[in-house]
PDB file of C-alpha atoms and ligand atoms in Angstrom:
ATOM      1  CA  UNK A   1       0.000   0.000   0.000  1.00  0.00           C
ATOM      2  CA  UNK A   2       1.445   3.240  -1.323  1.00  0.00           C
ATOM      3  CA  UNK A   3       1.877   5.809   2.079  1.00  0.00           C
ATOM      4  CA  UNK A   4       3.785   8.416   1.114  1.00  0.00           C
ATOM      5  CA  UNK A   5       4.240   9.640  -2.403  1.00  0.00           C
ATOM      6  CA  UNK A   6       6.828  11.621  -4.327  1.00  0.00           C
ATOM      7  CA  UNK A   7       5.280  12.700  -7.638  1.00  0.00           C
ATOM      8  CA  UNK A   8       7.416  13.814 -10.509  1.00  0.00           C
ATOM      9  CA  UNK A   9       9.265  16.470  -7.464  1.00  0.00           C
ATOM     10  CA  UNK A  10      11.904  18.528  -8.942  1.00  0.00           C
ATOM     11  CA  UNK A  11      14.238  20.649  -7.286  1.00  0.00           C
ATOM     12  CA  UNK A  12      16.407  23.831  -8.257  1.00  0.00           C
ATOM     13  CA  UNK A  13      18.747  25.701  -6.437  1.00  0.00           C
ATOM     14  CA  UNK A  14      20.133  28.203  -9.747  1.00  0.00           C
ATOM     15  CA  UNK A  15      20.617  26.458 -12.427  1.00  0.00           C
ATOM     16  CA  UNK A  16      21.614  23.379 -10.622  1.00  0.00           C
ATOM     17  CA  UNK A  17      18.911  20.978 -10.337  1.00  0.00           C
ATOM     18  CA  UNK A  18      18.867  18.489  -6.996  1.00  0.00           C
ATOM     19  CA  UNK A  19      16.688  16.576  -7.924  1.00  0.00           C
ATOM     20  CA  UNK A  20      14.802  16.130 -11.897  1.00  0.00           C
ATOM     21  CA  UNK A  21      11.546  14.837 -11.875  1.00  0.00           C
ATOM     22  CA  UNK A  22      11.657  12.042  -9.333  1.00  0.00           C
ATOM     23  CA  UNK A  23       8.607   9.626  -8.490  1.00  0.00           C
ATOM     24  CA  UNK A  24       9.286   7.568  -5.291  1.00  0.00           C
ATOM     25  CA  UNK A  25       6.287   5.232  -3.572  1.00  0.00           C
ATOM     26  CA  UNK A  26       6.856   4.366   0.234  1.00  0.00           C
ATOM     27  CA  UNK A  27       4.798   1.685   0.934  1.00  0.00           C
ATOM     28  CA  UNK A  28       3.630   2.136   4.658  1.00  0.00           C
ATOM     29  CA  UNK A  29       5.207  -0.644   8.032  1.00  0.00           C
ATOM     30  CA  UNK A  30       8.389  -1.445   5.442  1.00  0.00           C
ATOM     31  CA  UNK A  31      11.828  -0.414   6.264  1.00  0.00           C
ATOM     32  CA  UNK A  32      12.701   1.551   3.120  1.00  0.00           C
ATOM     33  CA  UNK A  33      16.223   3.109   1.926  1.00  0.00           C
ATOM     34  CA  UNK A  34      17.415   5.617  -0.532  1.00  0.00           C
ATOM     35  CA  UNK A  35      20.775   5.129  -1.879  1.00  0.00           C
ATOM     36  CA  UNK A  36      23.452   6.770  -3.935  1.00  0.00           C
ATOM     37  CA  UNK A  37      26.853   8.337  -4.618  1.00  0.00           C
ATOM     38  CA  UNK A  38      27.763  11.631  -3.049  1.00  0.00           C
ATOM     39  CA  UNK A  39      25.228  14.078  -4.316  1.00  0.00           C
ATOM     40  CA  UNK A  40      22.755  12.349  -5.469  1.00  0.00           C
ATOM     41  CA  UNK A  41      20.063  14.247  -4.072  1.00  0.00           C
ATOM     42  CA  UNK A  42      19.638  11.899  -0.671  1.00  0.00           C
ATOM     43  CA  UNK A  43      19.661  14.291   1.475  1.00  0.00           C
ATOM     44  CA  UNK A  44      17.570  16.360  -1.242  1.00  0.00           C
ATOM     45  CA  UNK A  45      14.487  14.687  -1.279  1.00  0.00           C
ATOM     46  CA  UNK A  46      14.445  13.884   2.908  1.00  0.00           C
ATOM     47  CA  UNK A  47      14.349  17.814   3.450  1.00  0.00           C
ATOM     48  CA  UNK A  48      11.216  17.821   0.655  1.00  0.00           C
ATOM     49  CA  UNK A  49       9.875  15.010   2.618  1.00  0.00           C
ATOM     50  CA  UNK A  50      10.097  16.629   6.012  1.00  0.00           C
ATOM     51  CA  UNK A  51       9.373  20.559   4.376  1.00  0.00           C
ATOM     52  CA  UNK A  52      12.465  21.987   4.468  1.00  0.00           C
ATOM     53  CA  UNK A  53      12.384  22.714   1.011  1.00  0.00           C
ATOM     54  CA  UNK A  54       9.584  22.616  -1.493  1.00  0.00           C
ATOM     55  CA  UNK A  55      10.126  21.009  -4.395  1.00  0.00           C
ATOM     56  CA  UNK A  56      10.359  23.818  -7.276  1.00  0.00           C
ATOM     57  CA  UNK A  57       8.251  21.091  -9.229  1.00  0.00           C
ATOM     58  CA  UNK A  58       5.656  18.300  -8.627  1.00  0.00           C
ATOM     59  CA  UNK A  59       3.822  17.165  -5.251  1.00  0.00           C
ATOM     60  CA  UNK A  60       4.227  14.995  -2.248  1.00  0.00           C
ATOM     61  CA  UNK A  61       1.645  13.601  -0.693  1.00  0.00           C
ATOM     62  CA  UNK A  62       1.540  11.348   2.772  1.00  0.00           C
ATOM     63  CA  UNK A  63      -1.958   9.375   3.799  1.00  0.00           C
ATOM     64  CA  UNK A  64      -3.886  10.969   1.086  1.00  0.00           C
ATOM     65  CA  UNK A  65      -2.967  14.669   2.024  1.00  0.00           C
ATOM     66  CA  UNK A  66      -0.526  16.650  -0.110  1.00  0.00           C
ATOM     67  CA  UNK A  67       1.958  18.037   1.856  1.00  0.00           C
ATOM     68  CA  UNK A  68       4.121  19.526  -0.967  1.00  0.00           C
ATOM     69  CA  UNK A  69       4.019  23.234   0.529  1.00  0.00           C
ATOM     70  CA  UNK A  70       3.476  22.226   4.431  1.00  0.00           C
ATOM     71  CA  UNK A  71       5.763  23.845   6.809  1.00  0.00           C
ATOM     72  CA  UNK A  72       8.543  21.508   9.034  1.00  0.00           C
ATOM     73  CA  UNK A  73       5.913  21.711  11.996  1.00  0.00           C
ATOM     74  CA  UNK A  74       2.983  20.649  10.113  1.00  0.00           C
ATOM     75  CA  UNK A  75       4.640  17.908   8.531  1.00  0.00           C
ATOM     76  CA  UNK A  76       6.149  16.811  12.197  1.00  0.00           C
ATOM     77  CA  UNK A  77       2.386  17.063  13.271  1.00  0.00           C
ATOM     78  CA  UNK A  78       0.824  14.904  10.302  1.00  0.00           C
ATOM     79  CA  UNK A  79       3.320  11.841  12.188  1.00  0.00           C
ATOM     80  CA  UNK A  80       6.795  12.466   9.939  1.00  0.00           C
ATOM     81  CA  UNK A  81       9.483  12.828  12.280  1.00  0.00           C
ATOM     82  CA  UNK A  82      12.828  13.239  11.176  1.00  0.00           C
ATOM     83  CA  UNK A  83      16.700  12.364  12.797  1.00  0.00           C
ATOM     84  CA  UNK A  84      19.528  14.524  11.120  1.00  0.00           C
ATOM     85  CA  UNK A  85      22.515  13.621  10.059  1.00  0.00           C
ATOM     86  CA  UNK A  86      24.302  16.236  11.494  1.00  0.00           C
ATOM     87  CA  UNK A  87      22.948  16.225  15.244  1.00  0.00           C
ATOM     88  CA  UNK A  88      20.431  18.365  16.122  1.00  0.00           C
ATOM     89  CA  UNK A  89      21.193  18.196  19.982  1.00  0.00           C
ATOM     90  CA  UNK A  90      21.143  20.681  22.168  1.00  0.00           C
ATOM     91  CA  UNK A  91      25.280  19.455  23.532  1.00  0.00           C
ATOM     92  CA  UNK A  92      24.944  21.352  27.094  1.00  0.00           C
ATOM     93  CA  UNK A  93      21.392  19.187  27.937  1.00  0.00           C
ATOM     94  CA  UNK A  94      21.176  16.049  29.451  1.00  0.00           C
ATOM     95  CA  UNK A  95      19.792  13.063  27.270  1.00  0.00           C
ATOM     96  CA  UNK A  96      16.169  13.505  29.677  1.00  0.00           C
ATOM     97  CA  UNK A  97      16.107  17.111  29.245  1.00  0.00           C
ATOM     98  CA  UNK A  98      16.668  16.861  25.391  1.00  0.00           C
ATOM     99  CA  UNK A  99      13.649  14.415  24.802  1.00  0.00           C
ATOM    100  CA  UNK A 100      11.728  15.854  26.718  1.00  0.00           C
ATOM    101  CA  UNK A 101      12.386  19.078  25.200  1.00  0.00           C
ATOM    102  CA  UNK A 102      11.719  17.207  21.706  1.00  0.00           C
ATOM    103  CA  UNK A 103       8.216  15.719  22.952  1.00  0.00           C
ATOM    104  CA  UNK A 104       7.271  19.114  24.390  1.00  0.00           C
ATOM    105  CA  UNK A 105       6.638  20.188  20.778  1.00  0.00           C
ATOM    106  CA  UNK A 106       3.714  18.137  20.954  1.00  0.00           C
ATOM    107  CA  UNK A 107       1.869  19.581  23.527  1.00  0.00           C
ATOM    108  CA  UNK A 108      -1.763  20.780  23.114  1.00  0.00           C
ATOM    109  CA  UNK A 109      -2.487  23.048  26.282  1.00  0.00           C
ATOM    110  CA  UNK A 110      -2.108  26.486  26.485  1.00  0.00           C
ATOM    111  CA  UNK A 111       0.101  29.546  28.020  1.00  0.00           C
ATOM    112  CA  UNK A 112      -1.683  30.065  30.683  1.00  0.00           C
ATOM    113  CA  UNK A 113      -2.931  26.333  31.613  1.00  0.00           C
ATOM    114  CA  UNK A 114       0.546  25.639  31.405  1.00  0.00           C
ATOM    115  CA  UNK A 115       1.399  28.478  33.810  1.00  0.00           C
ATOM    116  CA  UNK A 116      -0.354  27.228  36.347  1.00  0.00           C
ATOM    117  CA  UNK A 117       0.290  23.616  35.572  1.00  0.00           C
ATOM    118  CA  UNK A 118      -2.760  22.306  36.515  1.00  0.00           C
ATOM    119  CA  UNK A 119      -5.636  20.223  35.398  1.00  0.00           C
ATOM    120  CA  UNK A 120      -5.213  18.885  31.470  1.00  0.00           C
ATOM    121  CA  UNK A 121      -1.693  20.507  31.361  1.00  0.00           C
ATOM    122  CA  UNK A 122      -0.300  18.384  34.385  1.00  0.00           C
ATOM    123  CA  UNK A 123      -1.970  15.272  32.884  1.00  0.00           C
ATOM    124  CA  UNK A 124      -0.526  16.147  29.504  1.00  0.00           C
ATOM    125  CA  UNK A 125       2.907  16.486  31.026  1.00  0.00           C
ATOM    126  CA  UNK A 126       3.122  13.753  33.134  1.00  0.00           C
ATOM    127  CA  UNK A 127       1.499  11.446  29.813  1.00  0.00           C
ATOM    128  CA  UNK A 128       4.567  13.114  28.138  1.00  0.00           C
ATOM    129  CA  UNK A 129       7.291  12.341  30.828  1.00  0.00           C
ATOM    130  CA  UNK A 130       5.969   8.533  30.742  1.00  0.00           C
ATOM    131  CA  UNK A 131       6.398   8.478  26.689  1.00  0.00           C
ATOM    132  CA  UNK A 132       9.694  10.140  27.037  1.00  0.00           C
ATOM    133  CA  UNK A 133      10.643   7.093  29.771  1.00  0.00           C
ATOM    134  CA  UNK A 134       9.445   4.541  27.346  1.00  0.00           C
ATOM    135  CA  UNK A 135      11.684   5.802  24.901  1.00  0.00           C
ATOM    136  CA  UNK A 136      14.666   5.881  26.972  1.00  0.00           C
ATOM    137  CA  UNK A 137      13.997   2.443  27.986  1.00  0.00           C
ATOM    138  CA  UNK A 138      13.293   0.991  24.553  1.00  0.00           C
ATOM    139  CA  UNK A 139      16.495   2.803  22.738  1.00  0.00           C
ATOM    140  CA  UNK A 140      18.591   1.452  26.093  1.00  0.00           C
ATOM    141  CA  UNK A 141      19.485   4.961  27.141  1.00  0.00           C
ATOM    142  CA  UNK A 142      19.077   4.551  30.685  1.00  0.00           C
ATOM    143  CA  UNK A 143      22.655   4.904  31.739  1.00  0.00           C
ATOM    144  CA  UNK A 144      22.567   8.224  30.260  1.00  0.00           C
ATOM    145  CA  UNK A 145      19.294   9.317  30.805  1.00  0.00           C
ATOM    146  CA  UNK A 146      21.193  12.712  33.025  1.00  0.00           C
ATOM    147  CA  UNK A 147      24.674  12.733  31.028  1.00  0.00           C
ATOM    148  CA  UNK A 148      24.910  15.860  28.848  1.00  0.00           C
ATOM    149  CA  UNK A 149      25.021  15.203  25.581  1.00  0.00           C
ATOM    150  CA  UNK A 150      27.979  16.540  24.331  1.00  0.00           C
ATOM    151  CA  UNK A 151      29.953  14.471  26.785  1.00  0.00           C
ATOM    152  CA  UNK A 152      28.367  11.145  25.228  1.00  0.00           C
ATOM    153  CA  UNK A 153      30.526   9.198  22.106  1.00  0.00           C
ATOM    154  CA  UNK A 154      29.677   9.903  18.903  1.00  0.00           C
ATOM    155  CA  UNK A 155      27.984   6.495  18.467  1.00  0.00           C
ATOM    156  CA  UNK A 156      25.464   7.556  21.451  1.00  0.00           C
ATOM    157  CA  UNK A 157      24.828  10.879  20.425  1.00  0.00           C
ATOM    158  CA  UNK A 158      23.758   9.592  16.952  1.00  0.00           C
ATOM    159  CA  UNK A 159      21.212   7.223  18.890  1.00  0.00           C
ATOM    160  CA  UNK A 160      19.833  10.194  21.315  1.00  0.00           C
ATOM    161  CA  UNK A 161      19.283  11.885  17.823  1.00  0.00           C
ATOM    162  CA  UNK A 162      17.294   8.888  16.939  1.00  0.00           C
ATOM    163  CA  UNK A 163      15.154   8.800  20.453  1.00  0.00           C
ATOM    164  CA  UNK A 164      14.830  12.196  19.980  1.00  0.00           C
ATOM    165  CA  UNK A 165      12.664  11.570  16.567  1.00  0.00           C
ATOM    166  CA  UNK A 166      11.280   8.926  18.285  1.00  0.00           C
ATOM    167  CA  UNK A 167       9.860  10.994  20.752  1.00  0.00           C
ATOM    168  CA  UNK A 168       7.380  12.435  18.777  1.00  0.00           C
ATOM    169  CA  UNK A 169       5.779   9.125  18.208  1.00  0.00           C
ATOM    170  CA  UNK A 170       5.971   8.966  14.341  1.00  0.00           C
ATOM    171  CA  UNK A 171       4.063   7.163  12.096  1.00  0.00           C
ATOM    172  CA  UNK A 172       7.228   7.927   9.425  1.00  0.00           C
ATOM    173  CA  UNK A 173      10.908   7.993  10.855  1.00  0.00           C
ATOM    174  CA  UNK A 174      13.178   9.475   8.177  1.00  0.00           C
ATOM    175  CA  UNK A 175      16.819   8.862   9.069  1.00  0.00           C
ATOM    176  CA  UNK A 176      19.657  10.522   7.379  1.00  0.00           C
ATOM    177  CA  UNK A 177      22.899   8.222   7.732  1.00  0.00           C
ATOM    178  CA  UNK A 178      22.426   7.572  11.009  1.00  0.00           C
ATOM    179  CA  UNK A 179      25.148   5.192  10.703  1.00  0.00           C
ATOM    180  CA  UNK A 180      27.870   7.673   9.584  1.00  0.00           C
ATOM    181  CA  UNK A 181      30.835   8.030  11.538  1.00  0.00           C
ATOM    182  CA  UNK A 182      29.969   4.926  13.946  1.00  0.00           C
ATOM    183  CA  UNK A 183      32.388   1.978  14.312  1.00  0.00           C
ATOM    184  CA  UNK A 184      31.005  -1.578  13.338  1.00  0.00           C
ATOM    185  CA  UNK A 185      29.883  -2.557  16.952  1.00  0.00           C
ATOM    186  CA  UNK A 186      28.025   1.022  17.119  1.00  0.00           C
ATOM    187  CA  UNK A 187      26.606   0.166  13.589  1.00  0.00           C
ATOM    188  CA  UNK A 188      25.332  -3.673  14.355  1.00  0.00           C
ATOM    189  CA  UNK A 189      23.851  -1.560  17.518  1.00  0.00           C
ATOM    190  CA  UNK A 190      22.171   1.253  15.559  1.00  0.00           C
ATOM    191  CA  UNK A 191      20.829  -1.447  12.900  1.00  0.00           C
ATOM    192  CA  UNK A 192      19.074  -3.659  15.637  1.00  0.00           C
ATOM    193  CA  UNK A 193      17.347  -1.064  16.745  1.00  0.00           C
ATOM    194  CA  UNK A 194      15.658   0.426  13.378  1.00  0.00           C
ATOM    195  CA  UNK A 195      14.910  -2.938  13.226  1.00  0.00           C
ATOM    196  CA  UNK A 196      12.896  -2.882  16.555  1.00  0.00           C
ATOM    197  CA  UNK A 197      11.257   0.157  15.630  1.00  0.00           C
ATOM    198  CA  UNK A 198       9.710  -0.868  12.636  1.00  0.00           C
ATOM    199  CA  UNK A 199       8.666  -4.552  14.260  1.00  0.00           C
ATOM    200  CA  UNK A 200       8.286  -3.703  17.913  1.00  0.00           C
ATOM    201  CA  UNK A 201       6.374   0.105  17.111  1.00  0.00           C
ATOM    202  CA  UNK A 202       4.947  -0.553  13.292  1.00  0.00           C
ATOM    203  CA  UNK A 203       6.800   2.409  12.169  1.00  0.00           C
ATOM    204  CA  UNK A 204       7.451   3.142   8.621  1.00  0.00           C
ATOM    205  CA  UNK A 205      11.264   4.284   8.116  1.00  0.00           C
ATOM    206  CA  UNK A 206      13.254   5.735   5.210  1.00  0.00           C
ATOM    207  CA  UNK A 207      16.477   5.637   5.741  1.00  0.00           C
ATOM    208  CA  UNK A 208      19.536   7.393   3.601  1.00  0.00           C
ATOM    209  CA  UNK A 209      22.672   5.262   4.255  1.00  0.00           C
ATOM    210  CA  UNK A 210      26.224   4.705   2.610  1.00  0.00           C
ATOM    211  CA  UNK A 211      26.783   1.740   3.912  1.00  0.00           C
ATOM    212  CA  UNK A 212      25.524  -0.896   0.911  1.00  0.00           C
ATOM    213  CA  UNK A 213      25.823  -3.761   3.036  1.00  0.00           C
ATOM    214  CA  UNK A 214      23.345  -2.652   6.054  1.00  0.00           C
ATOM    215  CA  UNK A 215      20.868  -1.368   3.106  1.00  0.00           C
ATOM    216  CA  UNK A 216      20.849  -4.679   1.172  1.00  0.00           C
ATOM    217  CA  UNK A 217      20.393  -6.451   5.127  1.00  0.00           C
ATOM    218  CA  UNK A 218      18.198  -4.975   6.418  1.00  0.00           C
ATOM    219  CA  UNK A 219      15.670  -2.711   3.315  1.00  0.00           C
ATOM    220  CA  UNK A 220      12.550  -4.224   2.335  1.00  0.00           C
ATOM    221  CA  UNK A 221      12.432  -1.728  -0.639  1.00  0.00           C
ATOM    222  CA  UNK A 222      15.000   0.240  -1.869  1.00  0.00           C
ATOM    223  CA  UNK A 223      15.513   3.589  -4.331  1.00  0.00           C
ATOM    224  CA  UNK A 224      18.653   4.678  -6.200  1.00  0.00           C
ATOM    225  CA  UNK A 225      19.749   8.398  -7.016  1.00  0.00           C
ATOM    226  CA  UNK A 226      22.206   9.407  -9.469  1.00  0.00           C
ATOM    227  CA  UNK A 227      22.539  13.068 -10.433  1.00  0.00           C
ATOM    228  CA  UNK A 228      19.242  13.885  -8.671  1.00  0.00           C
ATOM    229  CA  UNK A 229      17.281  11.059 -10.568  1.00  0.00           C
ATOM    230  CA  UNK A 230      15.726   8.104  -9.751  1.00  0.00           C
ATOM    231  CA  UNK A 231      17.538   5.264 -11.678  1.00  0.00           C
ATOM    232  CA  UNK A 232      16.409   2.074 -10.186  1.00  0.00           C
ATOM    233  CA  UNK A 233      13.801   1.107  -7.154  1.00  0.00           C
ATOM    234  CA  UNK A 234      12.927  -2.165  -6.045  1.00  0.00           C
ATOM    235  CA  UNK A 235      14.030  -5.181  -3.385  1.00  0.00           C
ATOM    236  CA  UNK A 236      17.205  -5.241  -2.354  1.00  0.00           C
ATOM    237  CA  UNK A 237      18.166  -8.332  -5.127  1.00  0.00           C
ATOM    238  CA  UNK A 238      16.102  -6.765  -8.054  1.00  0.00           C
ATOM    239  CA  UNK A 239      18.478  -3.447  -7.449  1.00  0.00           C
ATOM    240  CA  UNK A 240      21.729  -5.593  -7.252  1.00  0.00           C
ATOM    241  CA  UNK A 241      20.951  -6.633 -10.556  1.00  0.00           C
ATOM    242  CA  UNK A 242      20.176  -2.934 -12.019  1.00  0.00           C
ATOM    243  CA  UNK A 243      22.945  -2.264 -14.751  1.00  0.00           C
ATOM    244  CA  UNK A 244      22.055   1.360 -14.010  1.00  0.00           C
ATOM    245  CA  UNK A 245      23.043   1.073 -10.214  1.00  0.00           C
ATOM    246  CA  UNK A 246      25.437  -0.600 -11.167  1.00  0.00           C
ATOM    247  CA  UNK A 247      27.326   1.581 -14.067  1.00  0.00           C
ATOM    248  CA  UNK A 248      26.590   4.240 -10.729  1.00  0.00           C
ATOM    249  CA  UNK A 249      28.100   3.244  -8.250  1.00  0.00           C
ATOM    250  CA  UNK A 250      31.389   1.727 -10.235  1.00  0.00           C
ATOM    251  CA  UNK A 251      31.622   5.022 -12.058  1.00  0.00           C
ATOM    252  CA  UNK A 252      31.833   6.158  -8.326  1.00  0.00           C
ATOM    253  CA  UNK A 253      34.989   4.173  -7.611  1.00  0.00           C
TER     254      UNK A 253
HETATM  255  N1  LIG B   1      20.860  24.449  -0.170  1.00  0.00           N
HETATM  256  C1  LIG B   1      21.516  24.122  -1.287  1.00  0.00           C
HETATM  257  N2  LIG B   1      21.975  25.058  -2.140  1.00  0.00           N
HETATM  258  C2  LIG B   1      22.627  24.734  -3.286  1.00  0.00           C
HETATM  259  N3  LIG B   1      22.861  23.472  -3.675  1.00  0.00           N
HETATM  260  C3  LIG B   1      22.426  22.488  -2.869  1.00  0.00           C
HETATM  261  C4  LIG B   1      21.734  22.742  -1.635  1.00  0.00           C
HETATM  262  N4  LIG B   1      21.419  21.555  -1.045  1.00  0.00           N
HETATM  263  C5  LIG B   1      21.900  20.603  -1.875  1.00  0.00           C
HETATM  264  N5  LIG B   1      22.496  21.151  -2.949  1.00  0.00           N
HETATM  265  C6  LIG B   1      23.136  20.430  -4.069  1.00  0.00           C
HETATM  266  O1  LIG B   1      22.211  19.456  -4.511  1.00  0.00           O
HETATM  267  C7  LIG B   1      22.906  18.254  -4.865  1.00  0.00           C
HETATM  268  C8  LIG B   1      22.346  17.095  -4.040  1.00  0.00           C
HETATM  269  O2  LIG B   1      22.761  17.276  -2.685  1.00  0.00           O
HETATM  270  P1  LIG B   1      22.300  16.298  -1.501  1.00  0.00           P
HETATM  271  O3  LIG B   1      22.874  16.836  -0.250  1.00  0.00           O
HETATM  272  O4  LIG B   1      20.852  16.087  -1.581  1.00  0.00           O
HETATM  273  O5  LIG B   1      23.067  14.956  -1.943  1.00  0.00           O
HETATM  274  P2  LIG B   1      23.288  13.625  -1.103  1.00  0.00           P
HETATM  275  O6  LIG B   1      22.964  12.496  -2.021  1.00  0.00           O
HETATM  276  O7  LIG B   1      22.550  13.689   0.182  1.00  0.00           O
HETATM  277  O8  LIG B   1      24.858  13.681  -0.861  1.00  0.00           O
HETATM  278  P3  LIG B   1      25.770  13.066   0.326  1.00  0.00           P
HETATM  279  O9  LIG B   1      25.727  11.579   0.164  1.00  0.00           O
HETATM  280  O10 LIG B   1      27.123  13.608   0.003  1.00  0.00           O
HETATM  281  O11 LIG B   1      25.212  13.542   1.637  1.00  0.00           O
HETATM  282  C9  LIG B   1      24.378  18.507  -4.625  1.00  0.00           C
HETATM  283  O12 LIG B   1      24.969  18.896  -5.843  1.00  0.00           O
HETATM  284  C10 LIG B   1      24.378  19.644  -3.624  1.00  0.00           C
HETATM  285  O13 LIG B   1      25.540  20.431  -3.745  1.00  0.00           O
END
């Protein structure tokens, strides 16, 4: 079943074109990657996704509602939630404080019931703090639930950034290499748990990553850029076997 799709989306910065005319389907509770040399337009068509940048050219639409020209907050709100792949941590916050912070954005009380924290605004927070917990316990965070961030490895940061999505209880996780920079037993960790979120919470994910063998493991669908186009899409073996991927990625080398 077709979830989320990207319909014929170009997009220009100048003269230079991003991404030309691309049409991508993400089928909705599959673990699908996007793949390509440096470039490509990866990193491109997440920030359409997620309404960073509007395509100059075609639409993108998610459960039936087109979300082409939404803003980054409406988009978070329709269930898309988003980790970086440079960290968007705040470094001098503990772990808690930064999820909590995250989750906060989904609030739905007001100034002043907040102000005096009291009836649905205490209820919503402490409904909050108990999702935030459940995070923390599911991404194994525990023993640095108070560390500050920017005292935690890389490897750990890059998995707060990924609790920190989680946080906002997404039906959509995009993740942009979250792998990158992480040594193998940081990657085998990383990989188990994308696994766990799409099994254990039925969340869709579409994940940009370098690494070719993780993608072929663990993708249940996967799409290839080259010079901002699509040039191949499919399971992990039907790509393998794409002369066009294949010319792409050797021409890389
Ligand atoms: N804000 C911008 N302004 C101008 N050009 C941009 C901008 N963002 C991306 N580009 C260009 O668009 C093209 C695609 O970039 P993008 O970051 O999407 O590629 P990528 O596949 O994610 O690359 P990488 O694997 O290196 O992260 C590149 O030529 C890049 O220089």
């Amino acid at each position: 079943m077709t979830y989320l799709n990207v319909s014929d989306v170009t997009l220009s910065f100048g003269g230079l074109n991003a991404l030309t005319n691309v049409n991508m389907h993400i089928e909705k509770g599959l673990i699908t990657s996007i793949i390509g040399p440096n470039g490509a337009g990866k990193t491109s068509i997440l920030n359409c996704i997620s309404g960073f940048y509007h395509p100059t050219k075609g639409d993108i639409s998610y459960g039936g509602k087109n979300l082409t020209h939404a803003s980054p907050h409406e988009i978070s709100s329709m269930g898309i939630a988003r980790a970086f792949q440079n960290l968007e941590l705040f470094r001098g916050l503990s772990v808690l404080d930064n999820l909590l912070l995250a989750r906060h954005s989904k609030l739905d009380y007001n100034f002043f019931q907040a102000l005096v924290f009291w009836g649905k605004a205490s209820r919503v927070e402490s409904e909050n703090r108990a999702y935030v917990e459940d995070v923390i316990d599911f991404m194994e965070l525990e023993p640095y639930r108070k560390s500050l961030v920017g005292n935690l490895s890389y490897g750990v940061q890059k998995k707060v950034e990924v609790a920190r999505a989680l946080t906002l209880d997404p039906d959509l996780l995009l993740l942009d290499e979250p792998m990158a920079g992480m040594n193998v037993e940081e990657k085998e960790d990383i990989v188990r748990f994308i696994m766990d979120i799409q099994k254990e919470r039925g969340v869709t994910v579409v994940l940009v990553e370098h690494d070719l063998g993780v993608v072929m493991d663990i993708s249940d669908r996967i799409h290839v850029l080259d010079f901002g186009q699509l040039i191949g899409s499919g399971t992990p073996a039907e790509v393998a076997a794409n002369q066009k991927v294949i010319e792409a990625y050797i021409g890389e080398e």
